[in-house]
Amino acid sequence: MDFVHLHLHTEYSLLDGAARIKDVVKRAKELGQNALAITDHGVMYGVVDFYKACQEVGIKPILGCEVYVAPRGMTDRTPKVDDNPYHLVLLAENEEGYRNLIELVSRAFLEGFYYKPRVDKYLLAQKAKGLIALSACLAGEVAAHLLAGDFKKAEEAAGEYRDIFGKDNFFLELQDHGLPEQKPVNEGLIKLASRLDIPLVATNDVHYVERADAEVQDLLLCIQTGKSVGDPDRLRFGSDQFYLKSALEMARLFPDHPDALRATVEIASRCEVKLSFGEYHLPEFPVPEGHTPASYLRELCYAGAKKRYGDPLPPEVEERLAYELQVIERMGYPPYFLIVWDVIHFARRNGIMVGPGRGSAAGSLVAYCLGITNIDPLKYGLLFERFLNPERVSLPDIDTDFCFEMRDKVLEYVVRRYGADRVAQIATFAQLSARAAIRDAGRALGMSYAEVDRVARLVPGEPGMTVARALEESPELKELYEKEASVKKLLDVAAKLEGIPRHASTHAAGVVITPEPLIRLVPLHRMPDGTVATQFTKEGVEELGLLKMDLLGLRTLTVIRDTLRHVNRRGVKLDLEKIPLDDPATFELLCRGDTIGVFQLESSGMRALLRSLQPSCFEDLIALVALYRPGPLGSGMVDDFIKRKHGLLPIEYPHPWLEPILRETYGVIVYQEQVMQIASRLAGFSLGEADLLRRAMGKKKPEELAALRSRFVKGSVERGVDERLAEEIFDRMEYFAGYGFNKSHSAAYALVAYQTAYLKANYPVEYMAALLTSVRDRTEKVALYVEECRRLGIKIFPPDINESERDFSPTPDGGIRFGLAAVKNVGEGAVEAILQARREGGPFRDFADFCARVGGRALNRKVLESLAKAGAFASLGHTRKEILESIDEGLKIANRAKAKKQQGIQICLFQNMEDFGGGYRLKFNRPNGEEFPRRELLRMEKELLGLYISGHPLAEYRDLLRLLTDVQVADLAEMEEDAEVKVGGMIVGMKRLRTRRGEPMAAVYLEDLTGVVEAVLFPRVYQECRACLRPETVVLVQGKKGGSEGERLRLVVDEMRVLDPGSAQLVLYLPHKESSLLGELKEVLRRYRGSCPVYLRLPGESALRRVPQDYWINILSPALGCLISLVGEGNIKILWNKR
């Protein structure tokens, strides 16, 4: 007998369904089933993927959802009454039913959400046409009443659903998973079917593919509920029967009800829903009277071209513009370009900073002339066909960066322009990576952190890594897998969990705009933060032909905006579009690798690459952005590129025709566009055909590549190229195509990188102030940039009630002052009240004046204590201790001032506080200026500002740590897991732990000048290092970056030792013997005399010379900094005496 599964939960029943779409569809095909339904809990997330997977194997997709039905109305939200909705399976019979299903599921989120997205019977009755309903599992309303022994209510509910959906469209669902509760329920359903003339249907509540997968689904439930398998009170299914059964297995379950089995096939035959892929649904763009979208686009483009290139237009501009417009018009995309232009035009018109471009759109001259992008595609050899291929019909994809703080304004404009019901953001899903799956599986299995971390660390950290690949690539992991049963179990389970979506979230940039209300086209949901988003991902939205725009918020643009504002306040009008792209100061900064805080260039690896490359032109920077990726770095092509640039390798071109294409990259194929240009120049491919070749090389499909190779070689030979050479060039193109990068994107982002480098090089104070403001909520980044300011010689001042703005700001003497908003416990209201009082009455004269003028509404004990501890009252001439001891009196003044203000008296009119409040005067108990010890002051700063400002316990170690470590704590955030590192810092805390076997271990909190990292010492290392583990001990650590949890950085320690300055010896390798160097060296050694022995090695000598003891130095003095400046960091080495 035939059978069709009509009740199926895929992985998109998040952390509940374990039936992966591809696997379950494949299994249905293997079982000979000709159709399959998807009915995820309350959502339609997986519908597009499911539909395509079914089409690929040739079975009919039935689109549905198991919705939640509110016990009363969907807007009722009474606790313990409305928080346990019933289940109901809905299947779309036709197009109208599919649209009704979309609306039901959407409104369940937008209007009926209460713990779950809920509909009610009133809404079901309105949207029942085209839908087939099944009564669902034991959680269905009819079954729930039967389970409770209330046959009458069950009968009423069944009758209601029959009346809502129609006699032939509502089915009572028989299920048998071996659960004792199901037997009486099924008996009741059979009885109801007979009494009410409602047909029966047999289903299995499928949650996983094979019976053996029951354990995986059980672990998913543990992950969902935060429990472990050993927890007796956890949520669990009662059997292992929730899998995709064969028709024979289902027939054996219901031998007396062949009608219920036949019903599945009959229902499947009735369901006919076709999703239309490749049809585009673009919103209309209103054009001026007398224009079509095409004519208006043409007018805007030519006007923009004349602004860019002058009038008359150069012939190459005229030709390229005409060509691009002709392609855009032929493909029907003028409205798309106008919609994007309009959004960007709004932003520029309203002073919202827009990036120069992103992705392949920077290759379009039309986009450049419209102001959508801001980098000249003709000047930098960028290709239109890489963006929009006339030989491959697909909707253009223009991604745009906006000032991070103003992105919401852009979104608001889009909503106003097209309507709130036609604009939404787009869903994305966080999937379990191999490591995340191991960690989740370990928690669910009840394993200790140490055991799981030991295994997870052995999984390579590269993107796309799977458990299976990790076992192939990591011999140590494979050995554990084969020897330890618990590890084998962990990895086997993790392999089944990896790739499963963990939760839904909002895509960082994607926005969809539709010509009709979204609720008619795509299911919607509301995220926890209130954002309305499509339930389909961006790929699903695009495949259905909806207009997707990526509107990204880029913090760097906010930094640039704020820097320009600071510069303008100095009276300097700076236009970034007119800065020179060959500025000497900028390239000096780049060549030194001084790019902390510079867009795209601040990682330690990139800084090292800059120092090796020594970029000398903007084109080098474009290449650098393209090359700094794992593929090129691992292939050796980066080393080739650098050696060729510096003449260490010859620059060779396989054929003279390739020189103009490869000259700027020193003969190395760096860009995808170069692959296209080679195919066009040598083999006569059109650029559209060349783009198809590039795509094919990226996908590595053998049959397709063989045909293209033949055509490439034939075309090259016809144009006079040697056949063997043509073969070699194709091989070379194919190899580099795997590493090639989009030059359009590189050029656009290189421009932003250059702009930020220019600002840092020429306006360092303004730039660093803006940069600090952009990361004010990320303490570890603030610490990193404060340390960079100190390295640059920029003084950092603490917050001050008379000097500080809201955020970080430049000071008149070339320093940077903390903003008031950086002080913990001082909210926006208090900050604004302080600034407003200062604007109205000028600087505060004393503490009493401050309290009186700011007033009691904005001030409380916490605010005053926090400002005092942060040193914000220093300009009033009182110590922190004096202020803290006077807070009670200050609060009295503030409250009396508040009362006076309410009576209409202006406090700022009084000349002194004796006039205020009947002679009330604030007197300090300690007029002698007594203060807390320095260490306590530093502790207060750390507590309230997140870092040390007036000093640092490690300040004297700064240069020594610079020489002995390869990274700072702040660098760890951008490094790959398992990267080997050497870090130094001070122990500021420790947790003693034990493994599952009871062995002692520890987690140590290590702080350097840029932040804090948790350093984990497993038992062996812990035993070796116990003597080091004392608070405030300065240590050197070698280890690997561990897996991060949330924002906390973790380091796994291999070796730790105390950093004892008394056992250090200094070795200097002198680059030359010039007297000027020797004289300066002698002066430094004499000035910072101490007990650290100094050795010299002179050029041409192999032996070390020990200098006289009179020239030994204090290793913690500024001597090291001076020596680094004199001879260079690479010419200094620290050796250690063994003690």
PDB file of N, CA and C in Angstrom, residues 19 300 353 363 578 738 780 783 810 876 969 976:
ATOM      1  N   ALA A  19      15.371  16.013  11.697  1.00  0.00           N
ATOM      2  CA  ALA A  19      15.296  15.468  10.341  1.00  0.00           C
ATOM      3  C   ALA A  19      15.812  16.521   9.368  1.00  0.00           C
ATOM      4  N   LEU A 300      19.785  60.698 -15.183  1.00  0.00           N
ATOM      5  CA  LEU A 300      20.585  60.813 -13.966  1.00  0.00           C
ATOM      6  C   LEU A 300      22.037  60.405 -14.207  1.00  0.00           C
ATOM      7  N   MET A 353      26.935  59.475   6.232  1.00  0.00           N
ATOM      8  CA  MET A 353      28.105  59.033   5.468  1.00  0.00           C
ATOM      9  C   MET A 353      27.831  57.694   4.794  1.00  0.00           C
ATOM     10  N   GLY A 363      32.325  47.857  -9.816  1.00  0.00           N
ATOM     11  CA  GLY A 363      32.757  47.718 -11.204  1.00  0.00           C
ATOM     12  C   GLY A 363      31.826  48.365 -12.205  1.00  0.00           C
ATOM     13  N   LYS A 578      38.933  64.458  -1.822  1.00  0.00           N
ATOM     14  CA  LYS A 578      40.002  65.193  -2.507  1.00  0.00           C
ATOM     15  C   LYS A 578      41.388  64.960  -1.900  1.00  0.00           C
ATOM     16  N   GLY A 738      41.064  29.764  -7.711  1.00  0.00           N
ATOM     17  CA  GLY A 738      40.646  29.315  -6.383  1.00  0.00           C
ATOM     18  C   GLY A 738      40.997  30.306  -5.294  1.00  0.00           C
ATOM     19  N   GLU A 780      37.911  46.108  26.157  1.00  0.00           N
ATOM     20  CA  GLU A 780      39.199  45.589  25.681  1.00  0.00           C
ATOM     21  C   GLU A 780      39.707  46.399  24.495  1.00  0.00           C
ATOM     22  N   ALA A 783      40.983  49.785  25.797  1.00  0.00           N
ATOM     23  CA  ALA A 783      42.321  49.607  26.378  1.00  0.00           C
ATOM     24  C   ALA A 783      43.392  49.528  25.291  1.00  0.00           C
ATOM     25  N   PRO A 810      39.194  65.562  21.559  1.00  0.00           N
ATOM     26  CA  PRO A 810      40.549  66.139  21.567  1.00  0.00           C
ATOM     27  C   PRO A 810      40.616  67.315  22.535  1.00  0.00           C
ATOM     28  N   LEU A 876      38.292  70.846  40.192  1.00  0.00           N
ATOM     29  CA  LEU A 876      37.747  71.715  41.239  1.00  0.00           C
ATOM     30  C   LEU A 876      38.746  71.919  42.378  1.00  0.00           C
ATOM     31  N   VAL A 969      46.844  41.029  24.575  1.00  0.00           N
ATOM     32  CA  VAL A 969      45.555  40.381  24.837  1.00  0.00           C
ATOM     33  C   VAL A 969      44.499  40.832  23.835  1.00  0.00           C
ATOM     34  N   GLU A 976      42.686  33.136  15.078  1.00  0.00           N
ATOM     35  CA  GLU A 976      42.021  31.849  14.946  1.00  0.00           C
ATOM     36  C   GLU A 976      42.187  31.053  16.234  1.00  0.00           C
TER      37      GLU A 976
END
